[in-house]
Short mmCIF file of C-alpha atoms in Angstrom, two decimals:
data_model
loop_
_atom_site.label_atom_id
_atom_site.label_comp_id
_atom_site.label_asym_id
_atom_site.label_seq_id
_atom_site.Cartn_x
_atom_site.Cartn_y
_atom_site.Cartn_z
CA MET D 1426 0.00 0.00 0.00
CA GLY D 1427 2.91 2.32 0.66
CA TYR D 1428 4.17 1.83 -2.91
CA ALA D 1429 0.63 2.25 -4.27
CA ASN D 1430 0.08 5.51 -2.37
CA ALA D 1431 3.45 6.82 -3.53
CA ALA D 1432 2.59 5.98 -7.14
CA PHE D 1433 -0.78 7.74 -6.94
CA ASP D 1434 0.82 10.76 -5.30
CA LEU D 1435 3.35 11.01 -8.13
CA LEU D 1436 0.56 10.72 -10.70
CA LYS D 1437 -1.32 13.58 -9.06
CA ARG D 1438 1.71 15.85 -8.66
CA SER D 1439 2.85 15.23 -12.24
CA ALA D 1440 -0.66 15.68 -13.68
CA ILE D 1441 -0.26 12.40 -15.56
CA PRO D 1442 -3.49 10.47 -16.29
CA PRO D 1443 -3.91 7.45 -13.99
CA TYR D 1444 -3.87 4.95 -16.84
CA PRO D 1445 -2.79 1.42 -15.83
CA GLN D 1446 0.55 1.63 -17.64
CA PHE D 1447 1.46 4.93 -15.96
CA TYR D 1448 0.47 3.56 -12.55
CA GLU D 1449 2.71 0.55 -13.24
CA LEU D 1450 5.53 2.88 -14.26
CA LEU D 1451 5.41 4.93 -11.07
CA TYR D 1452 4.69 1.94 -8.86
CA THR D 1453 7.87 0.35 -10.21
CA TYR D 1454 9.69 3.63 -9.55
CA ALA D 1455 8.40 3.66 -5.96
CA THR D 1456 9.65 0.12 -5.30
CA GLY D 1457 13.11 0.92 -6.64
CA VAL D 1458 13.51 -2.49 -8.28
CA ASN D 1459 14.59 -1.01 -11.62
CA PRO D 1460 17.64 1.23 -10.99
CA SER D 1461 17.88 2.33 -14.62
CA LEU D 1462 14.27 3.53 -14.61
CA ASN D 1463 14.77 5.34 -11.30
CA ASN D 1464 17.91 7.09 -12.57
CA ARG D 1465 16.04 8.31 -15.64
CA ILE D 1466 13.02 9.59 -13.69
CA ASN D 1467 15.24 11.22 -11.06
CA ALA D 1468 17.08 13.03 -13.85
CA VAL D 1469 13.73 14.33 -15.16
CA PHE D 1470 12.78 15.60 -11.70
CA ARG D 1471 16.17 17.29 -11.24
CA SER D 1472 15.96 18.96 -14.65
CA GLY D 1473 12.81 20.83 -13.66
CA VAL D 1474 11.01 19.67 -16.81
CA SER D 1475 7.30 19.14 -16.22
CA PRO D 1476 6.46 15.46 -16.80
CA SER D 1477 4.07 14.85 -19.67
CA THR D 1478 1.93 12.01 -20.93
CA ASP D 1479 4.27 11.61 -23.91
CA LEU D 1480 7.29 11.34 -21.62
CA ALA D 1481 5.53 8.81 -19.38
CA GLU D 1482 4.54 6.78 -22.44
CA ALA D 1483 8.11 6.82 -23.74
CA LEU D 1484 9.50 5.68 -20.37
CA TYR D 1485 6.91 2.93 -20.10
CA ASN D 1486 7.69 1.66 -23.60
CA GLU D 1487 11.44 1.73 -22.93
CA PHE D 1488 11.54 0.08 -19.52
CA LEU D 1489 8.38 -1.92 -18.91
CA ARG D 1490 6.45 -2.73 -22.04
CA SER D 1491 6.77 -6.36 -23.09
CA ASP D 1492 6.20 -6.13 -26.83
CA LEU D 1493 8.36 -9.01 -28.04
CA ASN D 1494 5.54 -10.62 -30.04
CA GLU D 1495 4.56 -7.29 -31.58
CA ARG D 1496 8.14 -6.59 -32.58
CA MET D 1497 8.50 -10.06 -34.08
CA SER D 1498 5.28 -9.51 -36.04
CA SER D 1499 6.47 -6.09 -37.20
CA VAL D 1500 9.82 -7.46 -38.39
CA SER D 1501 8.05 -10.29 -40.19
CA GLU D 1502 5.65 -7.91 -41.94
CA ARG D 1503 8.44 -5.57 -42.99
CA MET D 1504 10.51 -8.48 -44.28
CA HIS D 1505 7.51 -9.81 -46.24
CA ALA D 1506 6.80 -6.38 -47.76
CA ARG D 1507 10.43 -5.91 -48.76
CA ILE D 1508 10.65 -9.36 -50.35
CA GLU D 1509 7.43 -8.71 -52.27
CA SER D 1510 8.82 -5.40 -53.51
CA VAL D 1511 12.02 -7.06 -54.73
CA HIS D 1512 10.04 -9.86 -56.39
CA ASP D 1513 7.89 -7.29 -58.23
CA ALA D 1514 10.99 -5.42 -59.40
CA ILE D 1515 12.64 -8.64 -60.59
CA ASP D 1516 9.47 -9.73 -62.41
CA ALA D 1517 9.27 -6.35 -64.15
CA ALA D 1518 12.94 -6.55 -65.11
CA MET D 1519 12.51 -10.06 -66.48
CA THR D 1520 9.46 -9.02 -68.50
CA THR D 1521 11.33 -6.06 -69.96
CA ALA D 1522 14.41 -8.21 -70.61
CA ASN D 1523 12.32 -10.79 -72.47
CA ALA D 1524 10.71 -8.05 -74.55
CA TYR D 1525 14.12 -6.57 -75.26
CA SER D 1526 15.47 -9.96 -76.30
CA GLY D 1527 12.52 -10.36 -78.65
CA SER D 1528 13.19 -6.94 -80.15
CA LEU D 1529 16.86 -7.83 -80.71
CA GLN D 1530 15.93 -11.09 -82.43
CA SER D 1531 13.45 -9.25 -84.63
CA ALA D 1532 16.07 -6.64 -85.47
CA THR D 1533 18.56 -9.37 -86.34
CA GLY D 1534 16.09 -10.75 -88.87
CA ASP D 1535 15.46 -7.30 -90.32
CA LEU D 1536 19.17 -6.60 -90.64
CA GLU D 1537 19.63 -9.77 -92.68
CA ARG D 1538 17.46 -8.16 -95.36
CA ASP D 1539 18.35 -5.13 -97.40
CA LEU D 1540 16.79 -2.15 -95.71
CA GLY D 1541 16.33 1.29 -97.07
CA GLY D 1542 17.39 4.41 -95.25
CA ASP D 1543 13.94 5.07 -93.73
CA ALA D 1544 13.54 1.46 -92.59
CA MET D 1545 17.03 1.48 -91.05
CA ARG D 1546 16.30 4.70 -89.18
CA GLU D 1547 13.00 3.26 -87.91
CA LEU D 1548 14.78 0.09 -86.74
CA ALA D 1549 17.48 2.12 -84.98
CA SER D 1550 14.83 4.30 -83.33
CA ARG D 1551 12.93 1.24 -82.14
CA LEU D 1552 16.07 -0.39 -80.71
CA LEU D 1553 17.05 2.86 -78.99
CA PHE D 1554 13.61 3.08 -77.39
CA GLU D 1555 13.76 -0.53 -76.19
CA THR D 1556 17.29 -0.02 -74.88
CA ARG D 1557 16.30 3.05 -72.90
CA ARG D 1558 13.29 1.21 -71.46
CA MET D 1559 15.58 -1.62 -70.44
CA GLN D 1560 17.96 0.86 -68.83
CA ASP D 1561 15.10 2.50 -66.91
CA THR D 1562 13.89 -0.88 -65.67
CA ASN D 1563 17.40 -1.85 -64.57
CA ARG D 1564 17.83 1.44 -62.72
CA GLU D 1565 14.52 0.87 -60.92
CA LEU D 1566 15.62 -2.64 -59.99
CA GLU D 1567 18.96 -1.31 -58.71
CA ARG D 1568 17.14 1.34 -56.66
CA LYS D 1569 14.87 -1.23 -55.03
CA LEU D 1570 17.73 -3.62 -54.39
CA GLU D 1571 19.72 -0.80 -52.76
CA ALA D 1572 16.73 0.12 -50.58
CA SER D 1573 16.27 -3.55 -49.74
CA ARG D 1574 19.88 -3.85 -48.67
CA ASP D 1575 19.47 -0.97 -46.21
CA ASP D 1576 16.14 -2.32 -44.96
CA ILE D 1577 17.51 -5.83 -44.55
CA SER D 1578 20.44 -4.45 -42.52
CA ALA D 1579 17.96 -2.66 -40.24
CA LEU D 1580 15.79 -5.77 -40.05
CA GLN D 1581 18.83 -7.84 -39.13
CA ARG D 1582 19.57 -5.48 -36.24
CA ASP D 1583 15.94 -5.70 -35.11
CA LEU D 1584 16.00 -9.48 -35.32
CA ASP D 1585 19.21 -9.57 -33.28
CA ASP D 1586 17.57 -7.37 -30.62
CA VAL D 1587 14.45 -9.53 -30.55
CA ARG D 1588 16.52 -12.69 -30.35
CA ARG D 1589 18.54 -11.33 -27.41
CA GLU D 1590 15.35 -10.30 -25.63
CA SER D 1591 13.77 -13.71 -26.24
CA MET D 1592 16.74 -15.33 -24.47
CA LEU D 1593 16.25 -13.30 -21.26
CA ASP D 1594 14.06 -14.07 -18.27
CA PRO D 1595 11.56 -11.18 -18.19
CA LEU D 1596 11.61 -10.82 -14.38
CA THR D 1597 15.30 -11.05 -13.56
CA LYS D 1598 16.78 -9.92 -16.90
CA ILE D 1599 19.37 -12.71 -16.91
CA ALA D 1600 19.41 -15.66 -19.32
CA ASN D 1601 16.27 -17.83 -19.40
CA ARG D 1602 15.95 -21.61 -19.48
CA LYS D 1603 16.21 -21.83 -23.28
CA SER D 1604 19.35 -19.72 -23.28
CA PHE D 1605 20.79 -21.95 -20.55
CA ASP D 1606 19.97 -25.15 -22.45
CA ASP D 1607 21.66 -23.82 -25.58
CA GLY D 1608 24.65 -22.49 -23.63
CA LEU D 1609 25.17 -25.75 -21.75
CA ALA D 1610 25.05 -27.79 -24.96
CA ASP D 1611 27.70 -25.53 -26.51
CA ALA D 1612 29.86 -25.60 -23.37
CA ILE D 1613 29.72 -29.41 -23.17
CA GLU D 1614 30.66 -29.74 -26.84
CA GLU D 1615 33.61 -27.38 -26.38
CA ALA D 1616 34.77 -29.19 -23.22
CA ARG D 1617 34.47 -32.56 -24.95
CA GLN D 1618 36.53 -31.45 -27.94
CA SER D 1619 39.17 -29.34 -26.19
CA GLY D 1620 39.49 -31.19 -22.90
CA VAL D 1621 39.24 -27.96 -20.86
CA PRO D 1622 37.37 -28.22 -17.55
CA LEU D 1623 33.71 -27.25 -17.21
CA CYS D 1624 31.60 -26.89 -14.07
CA LEU D 1625 27.92 -26.36 -13.41
CA MET D 1626 26.58 -24.50 -10.38
CA LEU D 1627 22.97 -24.87 -9.23
CA VAL D 1628 21.58 -22.33 -6.74
CA ASP D 1629 18.34 -22.51 -4.76
CA ILE D 1630 17.09 -19.73 -2.47
CA ASP D 1631 16.51 -21.09 1.04
CA HIS D 1632 12.95 -21.00 2.46
CA PHE D 1633 11.77 -18.95 -0.50
CA LYS D 1634 8.20 -20.23 -0.36
CA SER D 1635 7.84 -19.25 3.30
CA PHE D 1636 9.37 -15.85 2.55
CA ASN D 1637 7.00 -15.35 -0.38
CA ASP D 1638 3.98 -16.33 1.70
CA SER D 1639 4.99 -14.00 4.54
CA TYR D 1640 5.86 -10.85 2.60
CA GLY D 1641 4.04 -11.25 -0.72
CA HIS D 1642 4.98 -11.95 -4.30
CA GLN D 1643 6.13 -8.39 -4.99
CA THR D 1644 8.83 -8.69 -2.34
CA GLY D 1645 9.53 -12.23 -3.54
CA ASP D 1646 10.15 -10.88 -7.03
CA GLN D 1647 12.61 -8.37 -5.60
CA VAL D 1648 14.47 -11.22 -3.91
CA LEU D 1649 14.69 -13.09 -7.22
CA ARG D 1650 16.05 -9.99 -8.94
CA LEU D 1651 18.56 -9.44 -6.15
CA VAL D 1652 19.88 -13.00 -6.30
CA ALA D 1653 20.04 -12.87 -10.11
CA MET D 1654 21.99 -9.60 -10.02
CA THR D 1655 24.39 -10.97 -7.39
CA LEU D 1656 24.96 -14.16 -9.37
CA LYS D 1657 25.58 -12.32 -12.62
CA SER D 1658 27.91 -9.74 -11.07
CA ASN D 1659 30.13 -12.42 -9.53
CA ILE D 1660 30.87 -14.37 -12.71
CA LYS D 1661 32.78 -13.18 -15.76
CA GLY D 1662 34.12 -13.97 -19.20
CA LYS D 1663 32.32 -16.83 -20.95
CA ASP D 1664 30.40 -17.79 -17.79
CA LEU D 1665 26.62 -17.76 -18.13
CA ALA D 1666 24.13 -17.06 -15.32
CA ALA D 1667 20.52 -18.10 -15.90
CA ARG D 1668 17.23 -18.52 -14.13
CA TYR D 1669 16.58 -22.24 -14.11
CA GLY D 1670 13.01 -22.04 -12.85
CA GLY D 1671 11.10 -20.73 -9.84
CA GLU D 1672 13.65 -19.80 -7.18
CA GLU D 1673 16.43 -21.86 -8.77
CA PHE D 1674 19.33 -20.34 -10.67
CA VAL D 1675 22.23 -21.90 -12.53
CA ALA D 1676 25.66 -20.84 -13.74
CA ILE D 1677 27.76 -22.45 -16.47
CA LEU D 1678 31.47 -22.07 -15.72
CA PRO D 1679 33.64 -22.98 -18.74
CA SER D 1680 37.41 -23.36 -18.29
CA THR D 1681 36.86 -23.68 -14.52
CA ASP D 1682 37.79 -26.75 -12.51
CA LEU D 1683 35.88 -27.98 -9.46
CA LYS D 1684 38.15 -26.19 -6.99
CA GLY D 1685 37.77 -22.90 -8.83
CA ALA D 1686 34.01 -23.35 -9.15
CA MET D 1687 33.75 -23.92 -5.39
CA ILE D 1688 35.55 -20.62 -4.77
CA VAL D 1689 33.16 -18.80 -7.13
CA ALA D 1690 30.13 -20.41 -5.47
CA GLU D 1691 31.36 -19.54 -1.98
CA ASN D 1692 31.92 -15.91 -2.99
CA ILE D 1693 28.38 -15.72 -4.37
CA ARG D 1694 26.95 -17.39 -1.26
CA LYS D 1695 28.63 -14.80 0.96
CA ALA D 1696 27.54 -11.92 -1.28
CA ILE D 1697 23.90 -13.05 -1.11
CA GLN D 1698 24.01 -13.55 2.64
CA ALA D 1699 25.53 -10.09 3.16
CA LYS D 1700 22.46 -8.34 1.74
CA GLU D 1701 19.79 -7.44 4.30
CA LEU D 1702 16.27 -6.88 3.02
CA LEU D 1703 14.47 -3.72 4.03
CA LYS D 1704 10.83 -2.90 3.37
CA ARG D 1705 11.01 0.63 1.99
CA SER D 1706 7.50 1.69 3.02
CA THR D 1707 7.99 0.88 6.71
CA ASN D 1708 11.79 0.46 7.06
CA GLU D 1709 10.99 -2.97 8.49
CA LYS D 1710 13.95 -5.33 8.39
CA LEU D 1711 12.95 -8.57 6.69
CA GLY D 1712 16.15 -10.45 7.41
CA ARG D 1713 18.83 -11.84 5.17
CA ILE D 1714 18.59 -14.13 2.16
CA THR D 1715 20.57 -17.33 2.02
CA ALA D 1716 20.95 -19.91 -0.72
CA SER D 1717 22.18 -23.46 -1.11
CA PHE D 1718 24.66 -24.37 -3.84
CA GLY D 1719 25.51 -27.55 -5.70
CA VAL D 1720 28.60 -27.75 -7.93
CA ALA D 1721 29.42 -30.56 -10.38
CA GLY D 1722 32.25 -30.97 -12.89
CA PHE D 1723 31.90 -32.27 -16.43
CA LYS D 1724 33.06 -35.81 -17.17
CA PRO D 1725 33.64 -37.29 -20.64
CA SER D 1726 30.69 -39.63 -20.13
CA ASP D 1727 28.33 -36.75 -19.26
CA ASN D 1728 25.52 -35.28 -21.24
CA ALA D 1729 23.52 -32.22 -20.18
CA SER D 1730 21.02 -34.25 -18.14
CA SER D 1731 23.61 -36.19 -16.15
CA LEU D 1732 25.63 -33.07 -15.36
CA ILE D 1733 22.51 -31.21 -14.19
CA GLU D 1734 21.42 -34.23 -12.15
CA ARG D 1735 24.71 -34.33 -10.22
CA ALA D 1736 24.63 -30.59 -9.54
CA ASP D 1737 21.03 -30.99 -8.38
CA GLN D 1738 22.01 -33.81 -6.00
CA CYS D 1739 24.78 -31.63 -4.58
CA MET D 1740 22.37 -28.74 -4.07
CA TYR D 1741 19.88 -30.90 -2.18
CA ALA D 1742 22.75 -32.31 -0.13
CA ALA D 1743 23.51 -28.71 0.88
CA LYS D 1744 19.86 -28.35 1.91
CA ARG D 1745 20.02 -31.50 4.02
CA ALA D 1746 23.25 -30.37 5.63
CA GLY D 1747 21.59 -27.22 6.96
CA ARG D 1748 21.29 -24.89 3.93
CA ASN D 1749 23.34 -21.76 3.23
CA ARG D 1750 26.35 -23.74 2.11
CA VAL D 1751 28.13 -25.03 -0.99
CA VAL D 1752 28.46 -28.74 -1.71
CA SER D 1753 30.51 -30.19 -4.54
CA GLU D 1754 30.25 -33.68 -5.97
CA ASP D 1755 33.50 -34.56 -4.18
CA GLU D 1756 31.69 -33.94 -0.87
CA LEU D 1757 28.45 -35.59 -1.92
CA ILE D 1758 29.09 -39.06 -0.47
CA GLU D 1759 30.20 -37.64 2.87
CA ILE D 1760 27.18 -35.32 3.12
CA THR D 1761 24.59 -37.92 2.10
CA GLU D 1762 25.79 -40.19 4.90
CA MET D 1763 24.68 -37.59 7.46
CA PRO D 1764 21.14 -37.84 8.94
CA ALA D 1765 18.69 -36.21 6.52
CA ALA D 1766 16.92 -33.09 7.77
CA ASP D 1767 13.51 -31.95 6.62
CA VAL D 1768 13.83 -29.83 3.46
CA SER D 1769 10.13 -29.60 2.68
CA ALA D 1770 10.13 -25.83 3.19
CA ALA D 1771 13.11 -25.28 0.93
#
């Protein structure tokens, strides 16, 4: 309610219509979950420029609107229109070329006969006309092909943007499950061919369901974003952080052995634990987040499923051992021999 009241107050003070998208924009600003959006809006406030409906619409479209399907449809329509235009130009050029070829054949037959001066001039005039028409058609085709080249370059950029967006999790803005599946397949293939080490890290937020039930899904979403940001900021190079599903995250660590992967996982565990949650509206302290980690190394006999399965077993071993810890497959046998604790509220 504190965020809602703040959003409505900003709508009133800015004289922006309380349309749903503008409420969402300022509600998101009030929560502070999108730093880029907040920086932009704060800059507007500092500039002294009066907010307008157009400005609010532009900010909403830039930061919040999920228009992936619309953009895909737009790119498809533009591509179709451009291809049709090129086809029409090619058809016209072929028709003109066929007519020109026919005229040349006819002229060849005429030239084989004795022609008088008037007939020769008429033939030359006709060939000149057909040649100029052919030149005009070719120029038109060149113009359309040139325009198509520019359009196709722009379409390629749009398609690249859409593809990148389609590979991101919309909530956390890190790689989604599809991107992870593709990345893991590539990493396994590279490790198999080159012999370099490869590790997989699986991360699960401890007691997330209880946290979500106690403080609401909005706060739960902020926790997911926080963990995703922490995970992504603590890996580098060719490493890939992704949301695996629900409150589970995963990181692919190419060229990293098990010892190195354990160090990375421990650093991330400490970074997550160091962050204390605060409810902005009431300054109520909600406690700290912790997460359990499982780390497995690639073996020549592995495929994606077996590698994920071992990392998953390690992660659940960390849960059974008391949560908020990192377990590697080297430790798995030792951990699983300990008495199992209840992990139903994981």
